[in-house]
Structures are given as C-alpha cells and as structure tokens.
Coordinates of C-alpha atoms in Angstrom, one line a residue:
Chain E
M1092 CA 143.4 102.1 117.4
K1093 CA 140.1 100.4 117.0
R1094 CA 137.1 102.6 117.3
V1095 CA 134.6 101.2 119.7
K1096 CA 131.0 102.2 119.3
N1097 CA 129.6 103.6 122.5
P1098 CA 126.2 102.0 123.0
F1099 CA 125.2 104.7 125.4
A1100 CA 126.0 107.6 123.0
K1101 CA 122.9 109.6 122.0
K1102 CA 121.7 108.6 118.6
T1103 CA 121.3 111.3 116.0
K1104 CA 117.9 111.9 114.6
A1105 CA 118.9 110.3 111.3
Q1106 CA 120.0 107.2 113.1
K1107 CA 116.7 107.0 115.0
V1108 CA 114.7 107.2 111.8
F1109 CA 117.0 104.6 110.2
A1110 CA 116.5 102.2 113.1
Y1111 CA 112.8 102.8 113.1
L1112 CA 112.5 102.1 109.4
R1113 CA 114.7 99.1 109.6
R1114 CA 112.2 97.5 112.0
F1115 CA 109.0 98.8 110.5
W1116 CA 109.5 99.3 106.7
P1117 CA 107.4 96.2 105.9
L1118 CA 104.4 97.9 107.4
Y1119 CA 104.7 100.8 105.0
L1120 CA 105.2 98.5 102.1
M1121 CA 102.1 96.6 103.1
A1122 CA 100.1 99.9 103.2
L1123 CA 101.3 100.9 99.8
P1124 CA 99.0 98.9 97.5
L1125 CA 95.9 100.2 99.4
V1126 CA 97.2 103.8 99.3
V1127 CA 97.8 103.6 95.6
Y1128 CA 94.4 101.9 94.9
F1129 CA 92.5 104.6 96.8
A1130 CA 94.6 107.4 95.2
V1131 CA 93.7 106.1 91.7
F1132 CA 90.2 105.0 92.2
N1133 CA 88.9 107.3 94.9
Y1134 CA 91.0 110.4 95.1
Y1135 CA 91.7 111.0 91.4
P1136 CA 88.0 111.0 90.6
I1137 CA 87.4 113.6 93.3
T1138 CA 89.6 116.0 91.3
G1139 CA 87.3 115.3 88.4
L1140 CA 84.6 117.2 90.2
Q1141 CA 86.0 120.3 88.7
L1142 CA 84.1 119.2 85.6
A1143 CA 81.0 120.6 87.3
F1144 CA 82.5 124.1 86.9
K1145 CA 83.9 123.6 83.4
D1146 CA 82.8 123.3 79.7
Y1147 CA 83.9 119.9 78.7
Y1148 CA 85.7 119.2 75.4
V1149 CA 86.6 115.6 74.8
R1150 CA 89.9 116.3 73.1
L1151 CA 91.0 118.6 75.9
G1152 CA 90.1 116.2 78.7
I1153 CA 88.9 117.3 82.2
W1154 CA 92.1 119.2 83.2
G1155 CA 92.5 121.0 79.8
S1156 CA 88.9 122.1 79.3
P1157 CA 88.2 125.8 80.0
W1158 CA 86.1 127.1 83.0
A1159 CA 82.5 127.3 82.2
S1160 CA 81.5 130.5 80.4
V1161 CA 78.4 132.2 79.0
N1162 CA 78.9 134.4 75.9
G1163 CA 82.6 134.7 76.6
T1164 CA 82.4 135.7 80.2
V1165 CA 83.5 133.1 82.7
N1166 CA 80.7 131.9 85.0
I1167 CA 81.8 128.7 86.8
F1168 CA 78.4 128.2 88.3
K1169 CA 76.7 128.0 84.9
H1170 CA 75.7 124.4 85.2
F1171 CA 74.3 124.8 88.7
E1172 CA 72.3 127.8 87.6
S1173 CA 70.9 125.9 84.6
L1174 CA 70.2 122.9 86.9
F1175 CA 68.3 124.9 89.5
S1176 CA 66.5 127.1 87.0
T1177 CA 64.3 124.3 85.6
S1178 CA 61.7 122.4 87.6
L1179 CA 63.2 119.1 86.4
F1180 CA 65.8 119.0 89.2
T1181 CA 63.3 119.7 92.0
E1182 CA 61.0 117.1 90.4
K1183 CA 63.7 114.4 90.6
L1184 CA 64.7 115.5 94.1
V1185 CA 61.1 115.2 95.3
N1186 CA 60.9 111.7 93.6
T1187 CA 64.1 110.7 95.4
L1188 CA 62.9 111.9 98.8
R1189 CA 59.4 110.4 98.3
I1190 CA 60.8 106.9 97.5
S1191 CA 63.5 106.9 100.1
G1192 CA 61.1 108.4 102.7
L1193 CA 58.5 105.8 102.1
K1194 CA 61.1 103.1 102.2
L1195 CA 62.2 104.4 105.6
L1196 CA 58.7 104.7 106.9
F1197 CA 57.6 101.2 106.0
G1198 CA 60.9 99.4 105.5
F1199 CA 62.6 100.5 108.7
P1200 CA 60.1 99.0 111.2
A1201 CA 59.7 95.8 109.2
P1202 CA 62.8 93.9 110.5
I1203 CA 62.1 95.1 114.0
L1204 CA 58.6 93.6 113.8
L1205 CA 60.0 90.4 112.4
V1206 CA 62.6 90.1 115.2
L1207 CA 59.9 90.7 117.9
F1208 CA 57.9 87.8 116.5
L1209 CA 60.9 85.6 115.8
N1210 CA 61.9 86.0 119.4
E1211 CA 58.6 84.5 120.4
L1212 CA 59.0 81.3 118.5
S1213 CA 59.4 78.3 120.8
S1214 CA 61.2 76.0 118.3
A1215 CA 64.8 77.1 117.7
K1216 CA 65.0 74.9 114.6
F1217 CA 61.9 76.6 113.0
M1218 CA 63.4 80.0 113.9
K1219 CA 66.7 79.1 112.2
F1220 CA 64.8 77.9 109.1
V1221 CA 62.7 81.1 108.9
Q1222 CA 65.9 83.2 109.2
S1223 CA 67.7 81.2 106.5
V1224 CA 64.8 81.6 104.1
S1225 CA 64.4 85.3 104.8
Y1226 CA 68.0 86.0 104.0
I1227 CA 67.8 84.5 100.5
P1228 CA 66.5 87.5 98.5
Y1229 CA 69.3 89.7 99.9
F1230 CA 71.8 87.7 97.8
I1231 CA 70.0 88.0 94.5
S1232 CA 70.7 90.9 92.2
W1233 CA 68.1 93.4 91.2
V1234 CA 68.7 92.3 87.6
V1235 CA 67.2 88.9 88.5
L1236 CA 64.7 90.0 91.1
G1237 CA 63.4 92.8 88.9
G1238 CA 63.1 90.4 86.0
I1239 CA 61.2 88.0 88.2
F1240 CA 58.8 90.7 89.4
L1241 CA 58.2 92.0 85.9
S1242 CA 57.5 88.5 84.7
I1243 CA 55.1 87.9 87.6
D1244 CA 53.3 91.2 86.9
A1245 CA 52.8 90.2 83.3
S1246 CA 51.7 86.6 84.0
D1247 CA 48.1 85.4 83.6
V1248 CA 48.1 83.7 87.0
F1249 CA 48.9 86.9 88.9
Q1250 CA 46.5 89.0 87.0
S1251 CA 43.7 86.6 87.5
I1252 CA 44.3 86.6 91.2
M1253 CA 44.3 90.4 91.2
T1254 CA 41.1 90.4 89.2
A1255 CA 39.5 88.0 91.8
V1256 CA 40.6 90.2 94.7
F1257 CA 40.3 93.7 93.4
G1258 CA 37.9 93.3 90.5
Q1259 CA 40.4 94.5 88.0
Q1260 CA 43.9 93.8 86.7
V1261 CA 46.7 95.5 88.6
H1262 CA 49.8 96.5 86.7
F1263 CA 52.6 97.8 88.9
F1264 CA 54.7 98.9 85.9
S1265 CA 52.2 101.1 84.1
D1266 CA 51.0 103.3 86.9
S1267 CA 53.5 105.5 88.7
N1268 CA 51.7 105.4 92.1
L1269 CA 51.6 101.6 92.0
Y1270 CA 55.2 101.6 90.9
V1271 CA 56.2 103.5 94.0
F1272 CA 54.3 101.0 96.0
F1273 CA 56.1 98.2 94.2
L1274 CA 59.5 99.9 95.0
V1275 CA 58.7 100.0 98.7
A1276 CA 57.2 96.5 98.9
S1277 CA 60.0 94.8 96.9
D1278 CA 62.6 96.7 98.9
I1279 CA 61.1 95.2 102.1
Y1280 CA 61.0 91.8 100.5
K1281 CA 64.7 91.9 99.7
G1282 CA 65.9 93.4 102.9
V1283 CA 63.7 92.4 105.8
G1284 CA 65.4 89.2 106.6
W1285 CA 68.9 90.6 106.4
G1286 CA 67.9 93.6 108.5
T1287 CA 67.0 91.3 111.4
I1288 CA 70.6 90.2 111.9
I1289 CA 71.7 93.3 113.7
Y1290 CA 68.7 93.2 116.0
L1291 CA 69.1 89.5 116.8
A1292 CA 72.7 90.2 117.8
A1293 CA 71.4 93.0 120.1
L1294 CA 68.9 90.5 121.6
M1295 CA 71.7 88.2 122.7
N1296 CA 72.7 90.9 125.1
V1297 CA 69.3 91.0 126.8
D1298 CA 69.6 89.3 130.3
P1299 CA 67.4 86.1 130.3
Q1300 CA 66.8 86.7 134.0
L1301 CA 64.7 89.7 133.1
Y1302 CA 62.2 87.4 131.4
E1303 CA 62.2 85.0 134.4
A1304 CA 61.5 87.9 136.7
A1305 CA 58.7 89.1 134.5
D1306 CA 57.3 85.6 134.5
L1307 CA 57.2 85.6 138.3
D1308 CA 55.4 89.0 138.2
G1309 CA 52.8 87.4 135.9
A1310 CA 53.7 89.4 132.8
G1311 CA 52.1 88.2 129.5
R1312 CA 53.9 87.8 126.3
F1313 CA 53.0 91.2 124.9
K1314 CA 54.0 92.8 128.1
K1315 CA 57.4 91.1 128.0
M1316 CA 57.8 92.1 124.3
W1317 CA 57.0 95.7 125.1
H1318 CA 58.9 96.1 128.4
I1319 CA 62.0 93.8 127.9
T1320 CA 62.6 92.9 124.2
L1321 CA 61.9 96.3 122.7
P1322 CA 63.9 98.3 125.2
G1323 CA 66.8 95.8 124.5
L1324 CA 66.6 96.8 120.9
I1325 CA 66.6 100.6 121.4
P1326 CA 70.3 101.2 121.0
A1327 CA 70.5 99.2 117.8
I1328 CA 67.3 100.9 116.5
S1329 CA 68.6 104.4 117.1
I1330 CA 71.9 103.7 115.4
N1331 CA 70.3 102.1 112.5
M1332 CA 67.8 104.9 112.2
I1333 CA 70.5 107.5 112.0
L1334 CA 72.4 105.6 109.4
S1335 CA 69.3 105.1 107.3
L1336 CA 68.5 108.9 107.5
S1337 CA 72.0 109.7 106.3
N1338 CA 71.3 107.6 103.1
I1339 CA 68.1 109.5 102.3
M1340 CA 69.5 110.9 99.1
Y1341 CA 69.9 107.4 97.7
A1342 CA 66.6 105.7 96.8
G1343 CA 68.2 102.6 95.4
F1344 CA 69.6 102.9 91.8
D1345 CA 69.8 99.2 90.9
Q1346 CA 66.3 98.5 91.9
I1347 CA 64.8 101.3 89.9
Y1348 CA 67.2 101.0 86.9
N1349 CA 66.3 97.4 86.4
T1350 CA 62.5 97.8 86.7
Y1351 CA 61.4 101.3 85.5
N1352 CA 60.1 102.4 82.1
D1353 CA 59.0 105.7 80.5
V1354 CA 55.4 105.3 81.8
V1355 CA 56.4 105.3 85.4
A1356 CA 59.3 107.7 85.0
D1357 CA 57.4 110.7 86.3
K1358 CA 57.6 109.4 89.9
G1359 CA 60.2 106.7 89.4
E1360 CA 63.1 108.8 88.1
T1361 CA 65.3 109.7 91.0
L1362 CA 68.3 112.1 91.0
E1363 CA 70.7 109.1 90.6
L1364 CA 68.8 107.9 87.5
Y1365 CA 68.6 111.5 86.2
L1366 CA 72.3 111.8 86.6
Y1367 CA 72.9 108.5 84.8
N1368 CA 70.6 109.3 81.9
L1369 CA 72.0 112.8 81.5
G1370 CA 75.6 111.8 81.8
V1371 CA 76.1 108.2 80.5
T1372 CA 73.3 108.1 78.0
G1373 CA 73.1 111.8 77.1
G1374 CA 76.8 112.7 77.3
N1375 CA 76.2 115.9 79.2
Y1376 CA 79.1 115.3 81.6
P1377 CA 79.4 118.7 83.3
L1378 CA 75.7 118.9 84.2
S1379 CA 75.7 115.3 85.4
T1380 CA 78.8 115.9 87.5
A1381 CA 77.1 118.9 89.1
I1382 CA 74.2 116.7 90.2
G1383 CA 76.7 114.2 91.5
L1384 CA 78.5 116.9 93.5
F1385 CA 75.3 118.1 94.9
N1386 CA 74.4 114.6 96.0
S1387 CA 77.8 113.9 97.3
V1388 CA 78.0 117.0 99.5
I1389 CA 74.6 116.4 101.0
G1390 CA 75.5 112.8 101.6
C1391 CA 78.8 113.7 103.3
V1392 CA 77.2 116.2 105.6
L1393 CA 74.4 113.7 106.5
V1394 CA 77.0 111.0 107.3
L1395 CA 79.0 113.4 109.5
I1396 CA 75.9 114.5 111.3
A1397 CA 74.8 110.8 111.7
N1398 CA 78.2 109.9 113.2
K1399 CA 77.9 112.7 115.7
C1400 CA 74.4 111.6 116.6
T1401 CA 75.3 107.9 117.1
K1402 CA 78.0 109.1 119.5
L1403 CA 75.5 111.3 121.3
V1404 CA 73.1 108.4 121.8
G1405 CA 75.9 106.3 123.3
G1406 CA 76.9 104.3 120.3
E1407 CA 80.5 103.8 119.1
G1408 CA 79.9 105.8 116.0
I1409 CA 80.8 104.6 112.5
W1410 CA 84.5 105.3 113.1
Chain R
M380 CA 45.3 46.1 120.0
V381 CA 44.7 48.4 117.2
N382 CA 42.7 50.6 119.5
T383 CA 45.5 51.0 122.0
K384 CA 48.0 51.8 119.2
V385 CA 45.7 54.6 118.1
E386 CA 45.4 55.7 121.7
I387 CA 49.1 55.8 122.2
F388 CA 49.6 57.8 118.9
R389 CA 46.9 60.3 120.0
K390 CA 48.5 60.7 123.4
R391 CA 52.0 61.2 121.8
F392 CA 50.5 63.7 119.3
R393 CA 48.9 65.7 122.1
E394 CA 52.1 65.7 124.1
G395 CA 54.0 66.8 121.0
C396 CA 51.6 69.6 120.4
R397 CA 51.9 70.7 124.0
H398 CA 55.6 70.6 123.9
V399 CA 55.7 72.9 120.8
F400 CA 52.7 75.0 121.4
G401 CA 52.6 75.3 125.1
K402 CA 50.7 74.0 128.1
T403 CA 47.8 76.4 128.7
A404 CA 45.0 77.0 126.2
K405 CA 45.9 80.7 125.9
E406 CA 49.5 79.9 125.1
R407 CA 48.4 77.4 122.5
T408 CA 46.2 79.8 120.7
F409 CA 48.9 82.4 120.7
N410 CA 51.5 80.0 119.4
I411 CA 49.3 78.5 116.7
I412 CA 48.5 82.0 115.4
L413 CA 52.3 82.8 115.6
Y414 CA 53.2 79.7 113.6
F415 CA 50.5 80.4 111.1
I416 CA 51.9 83.9 110.6
F417 CA 55.3 82.6 110.0
V418 CA 54.2 79.9 107.6
L419 CA 52.4 82.7 105.6
F420 CA 55.6 84.7 105.8
L421 CA 57.6 81.7 104.4
V422 CA 55.1 81.3 101.6
I423 CA 55.4 84.9 100.6
M424 CA 59.2 84.8 100.7
L425 CA 59.3 81.7 98.6
L426 CA 56.5 82.3 96.2
P427 CA 58.5 84.3 93.6
F428 CA 61.0 81.4 93.4
V429 CA 58.2 78.8 93.1
Y430 CA 56.8 80.9 90.2
V431 CA 60.2 81.0 88.5
I432 CA 60.7 77.2 88.8
I433 CA 57.2 76.4 87.5
E434 CA 57.5 78.9 84.7
S435 CA 60.8 77.6 83.6
F436 CA 59.4 74.1 83.0
R437 CA 56.3 75.3 81.3
S438 CA 56.4 75.6 77.6
Q439 CA 53.9 75.6 74.7
E440 CA 54.2 73.2 71.9
L441 CA 52.1 72.6 68.8
V442 CA 50.3 69.3 69.2
N443 CA 48.3 68.5 66.1
G444 CA 48.5 72.2 65.1
I445 CA 47.0 73.3 68.4
P446 CA 49.2 75.2 70.9
T447 CA 49.3 73.1 74.1
Q448 CA 50.9 73.6 77.4
V449 CA 53.5 70.9 78.2
W450 CA 56.0 70.3 81.0
S451 CA 59.5 70.0 79.6
F452 CA 63.2 70.8 79.9
A453 CA 62.9 72.6 76.5
A454 CA 63.8 76.0 78.0
Y455 CA 66.9 74.6 79.8
Q456 CA 68.0 72.9 76.6
A457 CA 67.4 76.1 74.7
V458 CA 69.4 78.2 77.2
L459 CA 72.3 75.8 77.6
G460 CA 72.4 74.3 74.1
G461 CA 71.0 77.0 71.9
S462 CA 73.1 80.1 72.6
E463 CA 76.7 80.0 73.5
S464 CA 76.6 83.5 75.1
I465 CA 75.1 82.4 78.4
L466 CA 77.6 79.6 78.9
R467 CA 80.4 81.9 78.0
A468 CA 79.1 84.6 80.3
L469 CA 78.9 82.0 83.1
G470 CA 82.5 81.1 82.5
N471 CA 83.5 84.8 82.5
T472 CA 81.6 85.4 85.7
L473 CA 83.2 82.4 87.4
F474 CA 86.7 83.6 86.4
V475 CA 86.0 87.2 87.4
T476 CA 84.5 86.2 90.7
I477 CA 87.4 84.0 91.7
V478 CA 90.2 86.2 90.6
G479 CA 88.5 89.4 91.7
T480 CA 87.7 88.0 95.1
L481 CA 91.3 86.8 95.6
F482 CA 92.7 90.2 94.6
A483 CA 90.3 92.2 96.8
V484 CA 90.8 90.0 99.8
A485 CA 94.6 90.2 99.5
L486 CA 94.5 94.0 99.1
T487 CA 92.2 94.4 102.1
M488 CA 93.9 91.9 104.5
I489 CA 97.4 93.3 103.7
G490 CA 96.3 97.0 103.7
A491 CA 94.4 96.8 107.0
Y492 CA 97.3 95.3 108.9
P493 CA 99.4 98.4 109.2
L494 CA 96.3 100.3 110.2
A495 CA 95.9 98.0 113.2
R496 CA 99.5 98.4 114.4
H497 CA 99.5 100.8 117.3
G498 CA 102.5 103.1 117.5
L499 CA 103.1 103.1 113.8
K500 CA 104.2 106.5 112.8
G501 CA 101.8 108.1 110.3
R502 CA 99.0 105.6 111.2
S503 CA 96.5 108.3 112.0
V504 CA 97.1 110.0 108.6
F505 CA 96.6 106.7 106.9
L506 CA 93.3 106.2 108.9
V507 CA 92.0 109.6 107.8
Y508 CA 93.1 108.8 104.2
V509 CA 91.0 105.7 104.2
L510 CA 88.1 107.4 106.0
I511 CA 87.8 110.2 103.5
T512 CA 87.1 107.6 100.7
M513 CA 84.1 106.6 102.7
L514 CA 82.7 110.1 103.1
F515 CA 83.4 111.7 99.7
S516 CA 83.5 110.4 96.2
G517 CA 83.9 111.9 92.8
G518 CA 80.6 110.4 91.7
L519 CA 79.7 108.4 88.6
I520 CA 80.9 110.7 85.8
P521 CA 84.5 111.5 86.9
F522 CA 84.9 107.8 87.7
Y523 CA 83.5 106.9 84.3
L524 CA 85.9 109.2 82.5
L525 CA 88.8 107.9 84.6
I526 CA 88.2 104.3 83.5
R527 CA 87.5 105.2 79.9
N528 CA 89.8 108.1 79.0
V529 CA 92.6 108.0 81.6
L530 CA 93.2 104.3 82.4
H531 CA 91.7 102.9 79.2
L532 CA 90.4 99.9 80.9
T533 CA 87.3 99.4 78.7
D534 CA 86.9 96.0 77.2
S535 CA 89.3 94.2 79.5
Y536 CA 88.9 91.7 82.3
A537 CA 91.0 93.9 84.5
V538 CA 88.1 96.4 84.8
Y539 CA 85.9 93.8 86.5
I540 CA 88.7 92.9 88.9
L541 CA 89.9 96.4 89.7
I542 CA 86.6 98.2 90.3
G543 CA 85.4 97.9 93.8
A544 CA 88.5 95.8 94.9
A545 CA 88.9 97.8 98.1
S546 CA 86.4 99.6 100.2
A547 CA 86.9 101.6 103.4
F548 CA 84.2 99.7 105.1
N549 CA 85.9 96.3 104.6
V550 CA 89.2 97.7 105.6
F551 CA 87.8 99.0 108.8
I552 CA 86.1 95.8 109.6
V553 CA 89.3 93.8 109.1
K554 CA 91.3 96.4 111.1
G555 CA 88.8 96.0 114.0
Y556 CA 89.3 92.2 113.8
Y557 CA 93.1 92.5 113.9
Q558 CA 92.9 94.8 116.9
G559 CA 90.8 92.1 118.7
I560 CA 93.8 89.7 118.4
S561 CA 95.9 89.9 121.5
E562 CA 98.8 92.3 121.3
E563 CA 100.9 89.8 123.4
L564 CA 101.0 87.4 120.4
H565 CA 102.6 90.1 118.4
E566 CA 105.1 90.9 121.1
A567 CA 106.0 87.2 121.6
A568 CA 106.6 86.7 117.9
A569 CA 108.7 89.9 117.7
L570 CA 110.8 88.7 120.6
D571 CA 111.4 85.5 118.7
G572 CA 112.9 87.6 116.0
A573 CA 110.0 87.5 113.5
G574 CA 109.7 90.4 111.1
E575 CA 106.4 92.2 110.4
F576 CA 105.9 90.1 107.3
Q577 CA 106.3 86.9 109.2
I578 CA 104.1 88.1 112.0
F579 CA 101.4 89.0 109.6
W580 CA 101.7 85.7 107.6
L581 CA 102.2 83.3 110.4
V582 CA 100.3 84.8 113.3
Y583 CA 97.6 87.2 112.2
L584 CA 96.4 85.6 108.9
P585 CA 95.8 82.1 110.3
L586 CA 93.8 83.7 113.2
S587 CA 91.7 85.8 110.8
K588 CA 90.1 82.9 108.9
P589 CA 86.5 83.9 109.9
I590 CA 86.9 87.4 108.7
V591 CA 88.6 86.3 105.5
A592 CA 85.7 84.0 104.8
T593 CA 83.2 86.8 105.5
I594 CA 84.6 89.5 103.4
A595 CA 85.5 87.0 100.6
L596 CA 81.9 86.0 100.5
W597 CA 80.6 89.5 100.4
I598 CA 82.9 90.4 97.6
A599 CA 82.2 87.2 95.7
V600 CA 78.4 87.8 95.9
G601 CA 79.0 91.4 94.7
K602 CA 81.1 90.2 91.7
W603 CA 78.5 87.5 90.8
N604 CA 75.8 90.2 90.9
D605 CA 77.8 92.9 89.1
Y606 CA 76.1 94.2 86.0
M607 CA 77.1 97.9 86.2
T608 CA 80.7 97.4 85.2
G609 CA 79.8 95.4 82.1
L610 CA 77.1 97.9 81.2
L611 CA 79.4 100.9 81.4
Y612 CA 82.8 99.7 80.3
V613 CA 82.5 96.5 78.2
K614 CA 81.2 96.5 74.7
S615 CA 82.6 93.2 73.5
Q616 CA 79.8 90.5 73.7
D617 CA 82.4 87.8 74.5
M618 CA 83.5 89.5 77.7
L619 CA 80.1 90.2 79.3
L620 CA 79.1 88.7 82.6
I621 CA 76.1 86.6 83.5
Q622 CA 74.1 89.6 84.9
N623 CA 74.5 91.5 81.7
V624 CA 73.4 88.6 79.5
L625 CA 70.4 88.1 81.9
R626 CA 69.5 91.8 81.8
D627 CA 69.5 91.7 78.0
M628 CA 67.3 88.6 77.9
L629 CA 64.9 89.8 80.6
S630 CA 64.4 93.3 79.1
Q631 CA 64.0 91.8 75.6
A632 CA 60.9 90.0 76.5
T633 CA 59.3 93.0 78.2
N634 CA 59.9 94.9 75.0
T635 CA 58.4 92.3 72.7
S636 CA 55.5 91.5 75.0
G637 CA 52.3 92.7 73.3
M638 CA 54.0 92.7 69.9
G639 CA 53.0 90.4 67.1
N640 CA 54.9 87.3 68.2
S641 CA 53.1 84.0 67.9
S642 CA 52.0 82.8 71.3
S643 CA 54.1 79.7 71.3
Q644 CA 57.3 81.8 70.8
M645 CA 56.1 84.1 73.6
A646 CA 55.5 81.3 76.1
L647 CA 58.9 79.7 75.2
S648 CA 60.7 83.0 75.6
E649 CA 59.1 83.5 79.1
S650 CA 60.2 80.0 80.1
I651 CA 63.7 80.5 78.6
K652 CA 64.0 83.7 80.7
M653 CA 63.1 81.9 83.9
A654 CA 65.3 79.0 83.1
A655 CA 68.2 81.4 82.6
V656 CA 67.4 83.0 86.0
I657 CA 67.4 79.5 87.6
I658 CA 70.8 78.7 86.0
S659 CA 72.2 82.0 87.3
L660 CA 71.0 81.3 90.8
I661 CA 72.2 77.7 91.1
P662 CA 75.8 78.6 92.1
I663 CA 74.6 81.0 94.9
M664 CA 72.0 78.5 96.1
C665 CA 74.5 75.7 96.2
V666 CA 77.0 77.4 98.5
Y667 CA 74.4 79.4 100.5
P668 CA 73.6 76.8 103.2
F669 CA 77.3 76.2 103.9
V670 CA 78.4 79.8 104.1
Q671 CA 75.4 81.5 105.6
K672 CA 76.9 81.7 109.1
Y673 CA 79.9 83.7 107.8
F674 CA 77.7 86.3 106.2
T675 CA 75.8 86.9 109.4
K676 CA 79.0 86.8 111.5
G677 CA 80.4 89.6 109.4
V678 CA 77.3 91.8 109.9
M679 CA 77.7 91.4 113.7
L680 CA 81.4 92.2 113.5
G681 CA 80.6 95.3 111.5
S682 CA 78.0 96.4 114.0
V683 CA 80.4 96.0 116.9
K684 CA 83.4 97.6 115.4
G685 CA 83.2 99.7 112.3

C-alpha cells in the first residue's frame, strides 16, 4: 500500500527547522563573511585586552604570558598602578581634554554659524559653489594638510605677513600654546564645510510659510534667523552636541601625529599619542594596552550615555 | 548712439545688482556685506592650495653663478622622473584603493542584507553582534599584535585590503537603506519563486545604487588617504602607499630645514614636496566634482537612520 503523506499532519520540530532553513539558509550564508570578519578583526583583539593585566613575553604570546606580578606575587593591576602613580598620565589626559575641549568650544559652533549665513545667500548658484569649496579639505589627509601647513609656517611669505601684522615672526610649531591654537584652527578649516551638511538637511524641513508669515509681520533678517532658522536647527544641534561630547577622549590622532614635534609635545601629546609612542615605538605593550583599555571603557560609557540622551531629546538615537 | 548703449548697459547693471542684492538700500548693504564675507571665506579656504600650486612651480636655479628664482616644471620632472618610488606608490595606492573598495563594498552590501530581513531568526543577536564592535574595541596594541604575530599579514597587500574593510557604521547605514525599500517587492519576488540570493541580486542591489556609490566613495577616500597601515605593518619600500611616501618626503624637509644645505637645494626640495602634494591630490580633485552629491547624500542618510 502506498503511503500518502498527510498534508495536515502536525510537523515535528525538526521538520519545521528543516523547512525554515531550506527557505532561509542563503541569508545565514550571506551573514557569514561579516560575522567572521568582525570575529577576527574586532572580537579577537578584545580578548587581547588581557595584556593590560599581564607581563608580556614575546615568545609566549598574549595567551601564554603570565599574569602581572611584582617580586613573585601576582598583582594584575600592576600596570594601572604604575600608570596612575606618575604625573605623566594625568598630564596627557589634561592635554587630551584641553585640545578636544577647545575644538568643541570653537569648532562646534562654526558650521552652525556658516549654515546661518549660507541660508541668507540670495543666489543658489553661489551658495552651491561655496559649499563645494568648503567640503574640499575634508577629503585631504592630515599627512598632506599637515605638510602644507608646516610648509606655509616655514615660508618667507607667511612670516613676512606675520611680521607686518604682529611685529614679529609667529611660529606655530615651536610654541606649545600656538600649537594648540593651530590644532583648533586647522581642525575648523578641515571640518567646517562638511559639518554644515547635517544642518542643511535639517533646514530643508523648515516650513517656508514660516518665513512668509514673518515677512508679513515685518520681521527683519536677523529676527528670522533667530526665531525661525535657529529653532529649526535645534534637534540636529543637540544630537550633534551629544555625539561630539562622547568623542571627548579622542583629540584627533592623525592631525597631531602628522604635525607635532618634541618642542610642542608638552601640550600636544595626547593619550592616544602617548599610547602609540609607548607601545609601537617603545615596545611596552602591557602599559600601552592599559591606556587603550582606559580610553575604550570611558569612550564606551560616553557613547552609551550619549545614545540615551539623544533618545531623551527626541532623536532616534544612534541605533 | 554710444551714449545710449552706455545708458542701456548701466540700466541693466543696476537691474542685475538689484536682482542679486535686493531692492531696498538696507537689503543691499546687508547682502553686499554678506557676499563680501563669503568671498573672504572662499579666499581663506583656497589660500593653502594656491600656496601649494605657486610653490610647486617655484624653483631656484643658478644663473651666472647667482641663485635666481625661476618658474618651471622642474619640481614635477624631479618627482615623476627622478625617483621611481612615488610612481610605484601611486600604482600601489590605485590598486589597493580599487581592490580594497570592491572587497569592502561587497562585504558590507552582502552582510547588511540579512540584518534588514524582518522575521529572520537570530537577527537580533546578529544586530547586537555588529553593534558591540561599534562600542568596544581592543585598541591599537592588541590589534597590532594580531596583525603581526597571529595573522602574519605584515608586508603584504592583503593587509591594506583587509584592515577597515567592514565597519558597523556602514553596515547600519546600508541596513537602513534596505529597510526603506518596500517589503512588497520582496514578497512579490518570493511569490515568483525567487530565492534569497536572487532577490538580493536582482531586486535589492539594483535599487541600492546610490548607497553603493556613497559607501564606495567613503571607503575609496579612506584607502587613498591611508598612511597608518603602511606605517605599522609594511617595511618593504616597494609596497608603500602614496601617503607613506609623501609623509617621508614632507617630514624629511622639516628635519633638514635650518641645516647646512645650499639654498638652491632647499628651495628645490620645498617645490618638490609641493609638487608631490599636487600629484597626490589630482586623482581626488578629478573625481570630486562628479561624485560630490553622493558624499553628501550619504551623510544625510546616516543622519536619518543610523
């Protein structure tokens, strides 16, 4: 007798899984490369953070090296203790916060100001042109931009202009205070145009009728700027502000690495540079990893807080 | 006759001014000040590049034994003809940029697709898995030791292509874009008997051209500007990228400035540096006007859905 499969019979769990996989296995296959990539290049290095609690021996590798010890007794926080015991770490932390704080203070309002004025331009073509030009530096690496600024600083033309204006030569790379000024100014130069994009997108959502109504009420340009344009930007500003605050531990490695020298290191060397010099140049991997862990933990907490805050102010959050 | 022509021209000029700058006197002053500010802004933005261009053509030559400043292509000839390293580095960078971008785009576009499929079992786990990479990293040293001692990728082209090939940020942007594509298209294709591969390849990918262009350009610019990979993992001079060679050239001159070089050599070295800078910028500047809109589009997408 021929067995007839009953289509109404309840499927077993295994059958269900099989049917599901037969339809959807390509999706899992498609996810696989990305999963493997992140496992190797993101998750595996996270396990390497144990180095911050170990004494490193090259021939033993990260996993084989013993836990950090002082005079034979295990003290896994050895590297953190030595890190916090000297004033060096605090110095670099202060440098980092000084540079990123000043960048936030002056660099953050710059694109907003630019957008407010761009919005007043009557010629759309001119506006487009200004925008295109202002984006250019964003695409140029700090290797090149740093080289250009170093060359300008050393040139006779620039120094004679400085002498004419200030009565003396101004060297941005041989005075640590001027160097910090250079870092903030060149950061604005590179990012101000690019920073406007997000605000220009926000301005598209401002109702044009508001401007017409304000015209009828006899509002001037600055009044309209203050009462219509700026409030339209507030959501984007608050989200951007929170995101920038969460990046406060990163003062811009590429910019500093490609322009600094020993003379300006006392204010120019940030935690990231300290980590690089200590680890890559100096070969002190555990201590360097400890700094990285410190930075990473603070960064993570700040991003989590930032995301919560963006949701509180009515944004979508980062995820 | 002449008089009337002048009159007409004046009238037109006045009308043109009014059209651009406004009708009332108050508006005109405001606009003229505004345009003045923006012209100043443009000058500041472009001045460093003007400096580089001028400097690259300026060289000093000995004329009758006296160092004289002349305008010439000497620096460009020296850069392109003199040393092979910069040409080789340009070739390497072009190769790494193209292959690295293709690899990264493929990885991101394919990997983000399952993330966007609602109802896929295990999707939320996958989402968290990607998200964690955005929040936490091992940092520089564990990554450095991974590449050098575990994967042994030093002195290979693979290191340029693999590092930074996927980022959670790009994956989330593409996922957001996929989710903006109507679910009905997917259902219709599934009813027609298309498998997930076919739906991805024939429905989703063709509709995702703008986002492909955007992330491809971001990655390409990143590869073109990458100096860190070469600095950390590549010792062989033949395999260095353009930014590494530029970095060496630019820092060399700052080291030797003030040393006992003859002035003609100094001036030439400065112009050679700037000529090298120009050569490295040409590829970006050539494509920039055509691709600008894709860059900005991506930022807006990222701001709407992250």
